[in-house]
Structures are given as structure tokens and as C-alpha cells.
PDB file of C-alpha atoms in Angstrom:
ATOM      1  CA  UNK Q  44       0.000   0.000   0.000  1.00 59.00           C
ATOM      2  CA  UNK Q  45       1.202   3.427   0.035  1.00 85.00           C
ATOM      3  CA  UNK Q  46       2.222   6.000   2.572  1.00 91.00           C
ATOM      4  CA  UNK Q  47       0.105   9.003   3.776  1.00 93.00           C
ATOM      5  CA  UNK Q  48       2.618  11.626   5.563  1.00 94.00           C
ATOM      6  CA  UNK Q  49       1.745  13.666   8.935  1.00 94.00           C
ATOM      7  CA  UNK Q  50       3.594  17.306   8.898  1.00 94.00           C
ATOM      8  CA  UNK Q  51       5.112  17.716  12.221  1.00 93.00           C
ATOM      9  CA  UNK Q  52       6.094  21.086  11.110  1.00 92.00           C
ATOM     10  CA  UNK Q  53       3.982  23.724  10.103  1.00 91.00           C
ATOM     11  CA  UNK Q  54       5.867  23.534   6.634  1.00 90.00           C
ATOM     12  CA  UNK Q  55       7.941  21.078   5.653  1.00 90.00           C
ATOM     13  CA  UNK Q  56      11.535  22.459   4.469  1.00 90.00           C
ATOM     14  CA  UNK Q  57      12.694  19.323   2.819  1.00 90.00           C
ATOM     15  CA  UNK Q  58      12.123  18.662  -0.640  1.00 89.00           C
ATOM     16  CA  UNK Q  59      12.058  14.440  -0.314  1.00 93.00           C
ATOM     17  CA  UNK Q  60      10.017  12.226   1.551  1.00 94.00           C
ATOM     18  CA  UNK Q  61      13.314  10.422   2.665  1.00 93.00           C
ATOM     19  CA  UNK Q  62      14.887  14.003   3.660  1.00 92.00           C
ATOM     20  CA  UNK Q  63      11.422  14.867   5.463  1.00 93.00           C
ATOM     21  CA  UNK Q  64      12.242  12.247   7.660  1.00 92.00           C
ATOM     22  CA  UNK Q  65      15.524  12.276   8.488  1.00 88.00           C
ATOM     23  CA  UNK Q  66      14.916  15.930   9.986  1.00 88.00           C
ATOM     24  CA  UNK Q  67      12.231  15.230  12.103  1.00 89.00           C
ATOM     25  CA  UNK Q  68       9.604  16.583   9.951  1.00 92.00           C
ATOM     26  CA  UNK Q  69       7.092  13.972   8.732  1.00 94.00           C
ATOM     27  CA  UNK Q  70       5.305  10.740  10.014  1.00 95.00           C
ATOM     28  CA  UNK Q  71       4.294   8.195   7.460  1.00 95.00           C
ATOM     29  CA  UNK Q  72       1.217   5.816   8.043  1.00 94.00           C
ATOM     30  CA  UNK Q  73       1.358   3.038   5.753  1.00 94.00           C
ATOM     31  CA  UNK Q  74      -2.324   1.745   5.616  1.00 92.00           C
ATOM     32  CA  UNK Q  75      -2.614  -2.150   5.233  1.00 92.00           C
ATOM     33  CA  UNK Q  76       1.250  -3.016   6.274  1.00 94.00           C
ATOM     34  CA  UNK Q  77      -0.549  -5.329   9.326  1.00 95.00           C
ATOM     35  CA  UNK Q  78      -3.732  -7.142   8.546  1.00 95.00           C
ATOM     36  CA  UNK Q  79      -6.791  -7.340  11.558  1.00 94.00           C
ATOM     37  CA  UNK Q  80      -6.154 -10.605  11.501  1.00 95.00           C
ATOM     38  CA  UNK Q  81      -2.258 -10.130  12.027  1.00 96.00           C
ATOM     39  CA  UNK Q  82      -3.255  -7.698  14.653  1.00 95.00           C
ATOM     40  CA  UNK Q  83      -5.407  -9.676  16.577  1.00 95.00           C
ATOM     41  CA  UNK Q  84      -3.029 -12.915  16.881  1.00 96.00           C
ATOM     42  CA  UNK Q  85       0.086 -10.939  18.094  1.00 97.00           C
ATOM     43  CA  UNK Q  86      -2.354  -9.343  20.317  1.00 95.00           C
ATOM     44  CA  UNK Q  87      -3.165 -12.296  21.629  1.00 96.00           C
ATOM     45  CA  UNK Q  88      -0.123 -13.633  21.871  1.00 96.00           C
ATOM     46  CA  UNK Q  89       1.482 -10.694  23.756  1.00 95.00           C
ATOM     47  CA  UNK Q  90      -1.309 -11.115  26.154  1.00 94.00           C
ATOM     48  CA  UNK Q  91      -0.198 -14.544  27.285  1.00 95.00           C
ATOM     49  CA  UNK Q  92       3.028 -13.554  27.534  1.00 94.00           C
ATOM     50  CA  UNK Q  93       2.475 -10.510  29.748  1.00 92.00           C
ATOM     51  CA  UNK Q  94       0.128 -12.482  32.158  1.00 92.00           C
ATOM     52  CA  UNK Q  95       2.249 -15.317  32.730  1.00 92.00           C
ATOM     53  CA  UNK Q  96       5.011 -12.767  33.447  1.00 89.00           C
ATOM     54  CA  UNK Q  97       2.928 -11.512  35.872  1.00 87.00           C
ATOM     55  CA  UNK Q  98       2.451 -14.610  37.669  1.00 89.00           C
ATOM     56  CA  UNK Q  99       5.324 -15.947  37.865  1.00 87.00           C
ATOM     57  CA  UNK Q 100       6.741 -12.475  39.304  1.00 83.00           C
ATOM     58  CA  UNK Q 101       3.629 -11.992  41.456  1.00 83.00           C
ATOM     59  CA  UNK Q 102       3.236  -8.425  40.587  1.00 80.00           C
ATOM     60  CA  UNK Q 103       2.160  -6.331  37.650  1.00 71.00           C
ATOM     61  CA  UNK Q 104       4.654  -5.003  35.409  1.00 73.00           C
ATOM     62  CA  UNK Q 105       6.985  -1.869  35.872  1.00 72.00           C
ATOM     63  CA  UNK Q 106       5.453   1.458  34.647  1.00 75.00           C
ATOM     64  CA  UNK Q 107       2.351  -0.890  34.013  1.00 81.00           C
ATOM     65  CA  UNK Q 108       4.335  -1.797  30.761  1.00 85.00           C
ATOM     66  CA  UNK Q 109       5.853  -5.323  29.545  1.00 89.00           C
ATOM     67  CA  UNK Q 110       8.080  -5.378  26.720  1.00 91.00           C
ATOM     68  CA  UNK Q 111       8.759  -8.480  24.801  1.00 95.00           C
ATOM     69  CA  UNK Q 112      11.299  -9.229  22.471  1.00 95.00           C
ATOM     70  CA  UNK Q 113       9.934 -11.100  19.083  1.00 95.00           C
ATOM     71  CA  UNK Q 114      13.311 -13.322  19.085  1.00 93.00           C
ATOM     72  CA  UNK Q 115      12.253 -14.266  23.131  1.00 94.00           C
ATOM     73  CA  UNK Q 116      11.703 -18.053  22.354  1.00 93.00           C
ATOM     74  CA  UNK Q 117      10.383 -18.130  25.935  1.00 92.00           C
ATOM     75  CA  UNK Q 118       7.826 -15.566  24.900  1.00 94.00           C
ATOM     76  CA  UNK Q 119       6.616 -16.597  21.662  1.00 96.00           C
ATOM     77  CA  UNK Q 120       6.669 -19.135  18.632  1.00 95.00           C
ATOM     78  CA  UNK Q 121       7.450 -19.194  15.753  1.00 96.00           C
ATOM     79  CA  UNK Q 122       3.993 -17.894  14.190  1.00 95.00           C
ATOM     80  CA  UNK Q 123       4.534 -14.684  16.155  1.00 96.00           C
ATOM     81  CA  UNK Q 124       8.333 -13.869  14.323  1.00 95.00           C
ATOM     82  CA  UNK Q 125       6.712 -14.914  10.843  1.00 96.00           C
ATOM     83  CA  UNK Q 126       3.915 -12.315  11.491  1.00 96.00           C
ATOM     84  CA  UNK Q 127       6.065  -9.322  12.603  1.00 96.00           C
ATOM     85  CA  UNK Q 128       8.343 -10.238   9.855  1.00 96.00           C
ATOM     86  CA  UNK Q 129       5.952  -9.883   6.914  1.00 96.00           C
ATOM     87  CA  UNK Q 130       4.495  -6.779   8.977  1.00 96.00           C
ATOM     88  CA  UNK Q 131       7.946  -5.191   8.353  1.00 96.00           C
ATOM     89  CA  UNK Q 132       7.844  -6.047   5.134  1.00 96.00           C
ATOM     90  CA  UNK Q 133       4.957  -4.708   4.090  1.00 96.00           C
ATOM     91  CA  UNK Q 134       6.204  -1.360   5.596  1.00 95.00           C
ATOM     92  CA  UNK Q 135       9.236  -1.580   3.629  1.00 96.00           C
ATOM     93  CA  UNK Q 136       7.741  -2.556   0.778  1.00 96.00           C
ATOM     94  CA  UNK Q 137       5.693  -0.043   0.600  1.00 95.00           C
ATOM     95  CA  UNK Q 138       8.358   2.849   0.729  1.00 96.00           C
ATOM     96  CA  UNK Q 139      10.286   0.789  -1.593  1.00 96.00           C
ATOM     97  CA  UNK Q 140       7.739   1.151  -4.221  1.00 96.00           C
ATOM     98  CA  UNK Q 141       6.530   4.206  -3.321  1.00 95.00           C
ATOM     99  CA  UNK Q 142       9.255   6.130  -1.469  1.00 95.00           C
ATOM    100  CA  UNK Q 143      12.255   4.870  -3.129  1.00 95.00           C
ATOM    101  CA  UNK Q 144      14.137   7.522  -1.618  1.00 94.00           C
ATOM    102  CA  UNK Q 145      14.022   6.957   1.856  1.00 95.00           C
ATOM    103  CA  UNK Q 146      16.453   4.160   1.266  1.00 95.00           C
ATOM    104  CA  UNK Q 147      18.981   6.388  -0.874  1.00 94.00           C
ATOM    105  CA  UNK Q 148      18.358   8.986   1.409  1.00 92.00           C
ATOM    106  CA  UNK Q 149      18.997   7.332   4.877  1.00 92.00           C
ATOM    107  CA  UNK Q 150      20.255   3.914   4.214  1.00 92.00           C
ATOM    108  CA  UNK Q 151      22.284   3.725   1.039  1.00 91.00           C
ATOM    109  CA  UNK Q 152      26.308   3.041   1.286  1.00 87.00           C
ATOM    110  CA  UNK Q 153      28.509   5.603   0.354  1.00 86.00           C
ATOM    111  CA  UNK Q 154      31.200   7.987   1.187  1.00 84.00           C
ATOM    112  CA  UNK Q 155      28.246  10.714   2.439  1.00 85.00           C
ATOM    113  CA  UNK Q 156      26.542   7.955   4.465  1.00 85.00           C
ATOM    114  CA  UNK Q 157      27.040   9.259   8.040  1.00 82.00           C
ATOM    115  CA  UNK Q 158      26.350  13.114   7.050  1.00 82.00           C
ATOM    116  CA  UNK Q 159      22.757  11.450   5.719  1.00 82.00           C
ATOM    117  CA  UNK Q 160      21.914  10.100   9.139  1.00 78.00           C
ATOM    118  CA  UNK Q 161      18.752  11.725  11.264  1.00 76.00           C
ATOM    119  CA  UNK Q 162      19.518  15.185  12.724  1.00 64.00           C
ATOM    120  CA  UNK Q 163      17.482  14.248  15.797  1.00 61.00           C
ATOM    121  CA  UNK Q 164      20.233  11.760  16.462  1.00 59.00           C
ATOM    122  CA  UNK Q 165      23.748  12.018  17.849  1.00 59.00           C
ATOM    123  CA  UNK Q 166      26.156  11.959  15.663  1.00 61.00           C
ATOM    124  CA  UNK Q 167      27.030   8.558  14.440  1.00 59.00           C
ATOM    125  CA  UNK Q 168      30.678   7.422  15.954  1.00 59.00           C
ATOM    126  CA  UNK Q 169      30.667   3.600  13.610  1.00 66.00           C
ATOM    127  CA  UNK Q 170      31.986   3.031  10.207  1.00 72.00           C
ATOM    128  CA  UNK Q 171      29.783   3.302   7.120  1.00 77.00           C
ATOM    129  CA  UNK Q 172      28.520   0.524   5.609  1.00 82.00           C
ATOM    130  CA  UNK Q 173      30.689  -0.788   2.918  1.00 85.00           C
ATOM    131  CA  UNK Q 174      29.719   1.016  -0.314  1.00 86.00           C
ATOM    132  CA  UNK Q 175      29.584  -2.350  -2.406  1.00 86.00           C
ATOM    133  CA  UNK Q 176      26.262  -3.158  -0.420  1.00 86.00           C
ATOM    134  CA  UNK Q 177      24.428  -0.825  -2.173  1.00 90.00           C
ATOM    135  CA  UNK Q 178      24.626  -2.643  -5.594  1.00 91.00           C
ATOM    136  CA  UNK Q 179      24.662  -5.780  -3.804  1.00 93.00           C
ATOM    137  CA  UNK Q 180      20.906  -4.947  -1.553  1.00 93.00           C
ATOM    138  CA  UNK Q 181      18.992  -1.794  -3.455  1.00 95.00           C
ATOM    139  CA  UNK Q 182      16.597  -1.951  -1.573  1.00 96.00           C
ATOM    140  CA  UNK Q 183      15.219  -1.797   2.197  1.00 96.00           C
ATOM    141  CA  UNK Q 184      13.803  -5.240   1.494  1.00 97.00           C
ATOM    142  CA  UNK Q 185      17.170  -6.308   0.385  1.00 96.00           C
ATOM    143  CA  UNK Q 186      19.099  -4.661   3.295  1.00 93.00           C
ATOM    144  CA  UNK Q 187      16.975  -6.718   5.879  1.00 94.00           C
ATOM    145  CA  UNK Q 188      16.536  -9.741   4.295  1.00 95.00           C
ATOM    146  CA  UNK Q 189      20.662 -10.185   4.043  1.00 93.00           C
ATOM    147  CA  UNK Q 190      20.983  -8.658   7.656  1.00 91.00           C
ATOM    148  CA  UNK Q 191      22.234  -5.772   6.966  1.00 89.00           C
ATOM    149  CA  UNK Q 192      19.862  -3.776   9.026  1.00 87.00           C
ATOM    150  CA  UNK Q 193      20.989  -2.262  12.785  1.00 83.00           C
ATOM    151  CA  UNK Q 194      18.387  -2.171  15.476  1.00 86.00           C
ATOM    152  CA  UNK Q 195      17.726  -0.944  18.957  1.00 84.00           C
ATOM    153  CA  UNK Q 196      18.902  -3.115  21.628  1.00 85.00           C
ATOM    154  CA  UNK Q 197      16.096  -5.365  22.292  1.00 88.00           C
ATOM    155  CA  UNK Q 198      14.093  -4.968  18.507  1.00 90.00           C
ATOM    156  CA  UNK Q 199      11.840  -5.967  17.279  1.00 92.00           C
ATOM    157  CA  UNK Q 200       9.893  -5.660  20.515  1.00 95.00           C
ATOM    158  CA  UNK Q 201       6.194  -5.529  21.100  1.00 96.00           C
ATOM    159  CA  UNK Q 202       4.644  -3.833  24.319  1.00 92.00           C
ATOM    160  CA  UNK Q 203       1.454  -4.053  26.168  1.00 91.00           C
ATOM    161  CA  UNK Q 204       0.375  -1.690  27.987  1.00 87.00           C
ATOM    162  CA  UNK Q 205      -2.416  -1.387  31.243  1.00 84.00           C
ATOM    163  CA  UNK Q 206      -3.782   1.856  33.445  1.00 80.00           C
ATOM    164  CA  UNK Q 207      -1.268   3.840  34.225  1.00 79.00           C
ATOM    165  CA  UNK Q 208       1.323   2.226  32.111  1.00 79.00           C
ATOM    166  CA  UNK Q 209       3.486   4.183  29.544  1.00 79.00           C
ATOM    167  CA  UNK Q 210       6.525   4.569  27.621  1.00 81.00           C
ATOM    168  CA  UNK Q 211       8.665   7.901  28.628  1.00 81.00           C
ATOM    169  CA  UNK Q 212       9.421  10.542  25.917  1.00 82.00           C
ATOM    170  CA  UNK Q 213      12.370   9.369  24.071  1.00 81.00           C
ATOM    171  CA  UNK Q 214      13.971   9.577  20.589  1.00 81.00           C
ATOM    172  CA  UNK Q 215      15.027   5.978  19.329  1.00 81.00           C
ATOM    173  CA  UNK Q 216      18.881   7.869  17.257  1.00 79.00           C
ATOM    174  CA  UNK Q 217      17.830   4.925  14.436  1.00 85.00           C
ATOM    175  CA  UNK Q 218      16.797   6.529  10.511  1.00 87.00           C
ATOM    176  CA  UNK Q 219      13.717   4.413  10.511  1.00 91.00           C
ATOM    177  CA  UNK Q 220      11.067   3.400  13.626  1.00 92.00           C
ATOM    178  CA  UNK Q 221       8.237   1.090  12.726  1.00 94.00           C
ATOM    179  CA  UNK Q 222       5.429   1.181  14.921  1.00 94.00           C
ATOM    180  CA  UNK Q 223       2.161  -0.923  14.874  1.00 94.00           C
ATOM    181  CA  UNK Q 224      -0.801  -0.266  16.924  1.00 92.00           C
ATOM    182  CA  UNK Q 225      -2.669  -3.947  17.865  1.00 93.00           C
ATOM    183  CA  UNK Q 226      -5.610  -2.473  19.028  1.00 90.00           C
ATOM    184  CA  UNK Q 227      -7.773   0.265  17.692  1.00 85.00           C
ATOM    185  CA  UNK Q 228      -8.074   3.652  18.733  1.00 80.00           C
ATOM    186  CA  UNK Q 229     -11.878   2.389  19.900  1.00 82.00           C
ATOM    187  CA  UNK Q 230     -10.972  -0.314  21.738  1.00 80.00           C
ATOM    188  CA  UNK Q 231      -9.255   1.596  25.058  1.00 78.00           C
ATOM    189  CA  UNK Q 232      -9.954   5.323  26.818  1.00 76.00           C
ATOM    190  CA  UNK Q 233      -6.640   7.152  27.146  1.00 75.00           C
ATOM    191  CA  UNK Q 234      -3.057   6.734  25.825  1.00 76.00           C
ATOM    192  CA  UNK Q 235      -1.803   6.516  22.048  1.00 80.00           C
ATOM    193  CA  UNK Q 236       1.426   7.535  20.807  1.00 86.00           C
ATOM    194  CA  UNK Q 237       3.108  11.415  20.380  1.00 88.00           C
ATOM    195  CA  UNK Q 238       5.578  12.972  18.239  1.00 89.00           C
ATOM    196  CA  UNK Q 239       6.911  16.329  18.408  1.00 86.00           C
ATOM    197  CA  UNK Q 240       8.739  18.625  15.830  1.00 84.00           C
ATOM    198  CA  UNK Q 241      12.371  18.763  15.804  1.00 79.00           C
ATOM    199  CA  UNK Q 242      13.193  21.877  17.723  1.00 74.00           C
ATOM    200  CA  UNK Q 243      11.093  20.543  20.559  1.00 60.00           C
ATOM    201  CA  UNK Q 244      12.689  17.633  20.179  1.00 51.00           C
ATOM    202  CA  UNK Q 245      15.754  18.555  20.448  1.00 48.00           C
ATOM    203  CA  UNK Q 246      14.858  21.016  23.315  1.00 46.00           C
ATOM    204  CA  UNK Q 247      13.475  17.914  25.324  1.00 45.00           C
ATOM    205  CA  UNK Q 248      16.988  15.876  25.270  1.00 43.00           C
ATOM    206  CA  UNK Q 249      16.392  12.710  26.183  1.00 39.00           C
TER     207      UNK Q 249
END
């Protein structure tokens, strides 16, 4: 499916989609990139998890919060890491057809690489990526499907949240976040997710 955009900025000054993001400026919504049907089982599944976490520490979760890691084969099977996987997909599929440069803007090798990392983000102590990988993997379906991808300690995760649990302010320093509500915007009172504009964000720290 394709992308909508959300200005975070009363006027974007990038040009590019791909730009647009790296500085802050946009959210993209990618309608379709997680089925009902996905979103119910991993829903599900997350539920489990977080209850029998409770019981066995005899206490609700920190911050009313529990985080699971997809890899955690003590949290869930193997169904649960072939859904989130062809969730991601369909994300990056989707800006792969239709926001082609997001990946030469952020992700692809080459000598620039590190000056084309997020501005919200420190700046980036590691090597580049080798510049051969970008004829090698063109693509963000490529770059993840050889493992070429970095991600947050802990990621792909998925959270569940209960009254009065939450997730602090916090930037994630990665070029790309994928987020997937389970649960529709109907289905609770309270919550949902914020995003401020880059010179709040940067105002806020961490």
C-alpha cells in the first residue's frame, strides 16, 4: 500500500520524503502493512506472555508496561516472528515502491553515508557501511533480508500496555522506527502515541 505523511512542522523544508524524515519533519502511516487478523493474533499472543510474566513475578509489570522481544523463544513461537516479519515487510515494501528515496536517502552506502543520518540523532561514531552493499541490496527489502539492518537493543519488541502504564518521551537515534498499533483507537480510553517537531525535540533531550 502506500504512505500518507503527517507534517510535524507547520511547513515542511525538505524537498524528499526520505529528507522529510531524516529531519524530524514527517510521520508516514502506511495503511494495510498489518492485517486485523495479524493484529489480533500478536495481540493475543502478547497477552499470554504478559500475564504469565505476571504470575510468575507476582506483581504487575513496571510502569504498568511489559516489553517483549519477538526473538524471546520463551515468549513466543514461531507464528509470532513470521507475522512481525511480513508486517515489516509490508512497511518496507511499501516505501520501496513508493518512497524509493528513503532508502537512498537514509540507508544507502557511500562515502556521504554518516552526514545522511537523522539530525534528531547524535552523531554517528561507527563506520559506514561498505559502499559495495548498495549494488549488492537496493533496496530496504534487500538490506533486511541479508541482515544488513541495525536495530535498537532489544528490537523488534512488542509492548502491552495497562492503566497507568506508559513509555517515557524518548527519541530511538535509528533513521527508521516502525510502529504498529494492535488495538484500535476504539478499543481503550486514554493513551496513544506522540511525536513532536524537531526543535522541541531537540529542546526535550532525552
Amino acid at each position: 500500500d502506500e504512505y500518507e505523511e503527517v507534517l510535524l512542522v507547520d511547513e515542511a523544508i525538505a524537498t524528499t520524503v526520505g529528507e522529510r524524515i531524516r529531519r524530524g519533519e514527517v510521520v508516514l502511516t502506511v495503511p494495510g502493512a498489518a492485517s486485523p487478523g495479524d493484529c489480533d493474533a500478536l495481540y493475543e499472543a502478547v497477552t499470554q506472555s504478559y500475564e504469565a510474566a505476571k504470575a510468575f513475578h507476582g506483581r504487575p509489570a513496571t510502569n504498568g508496561r511489559g516489553r517483549f522481544a519477538v526473538a524471546d523463544g520463551e515468549a513466543f513461537g514461531p507464528d509470532v516472528v513470521g507475522r512481525c516479519e511480513a508486517v515489516l515487510l509490508n512497511a518496507l515494501d511499501a516505501l520501496d515502491a513508493h518512497a524509493p528515496d528513503v532508502y537512498d536517502r537514509l540507508f544507502a552506502p557511500g562515502d556521504d553515508w554518516k552526514a545522511r543520518q537523522p539530525t534528531t540523532g547524535p552523531p554517528r561514531a561507527d563506520a559506514a557501511p561498505d559502499v559495495y552493499l548498495r549494488d549488492a541490496f537496493p533496496s530496504l527489502r534487500d538490506l533486511y533480508m541479508a541482515g544488513e539492518l541495525e536495530w535498537s537493543e532489544g528490537e523488534p519488541a512488542i509492548n502491552l500496555y495497562e492503566a497507568p502504564g506508559l513509555f517515557g518521551a524518548h527519541k530511538d537515534h535509528m533513521a527508521l522506527t516502525v510502529l504498529v498499533p494492535l488495538t484500535d483507537p476504539d478499543a481503550f480510553m486514554g493513551g496513544g502515541t506522540g511525536f513532536w517537531p524537531p526543535a522541541q525535540s531537540l529542546a526535550a533531550g532525552d
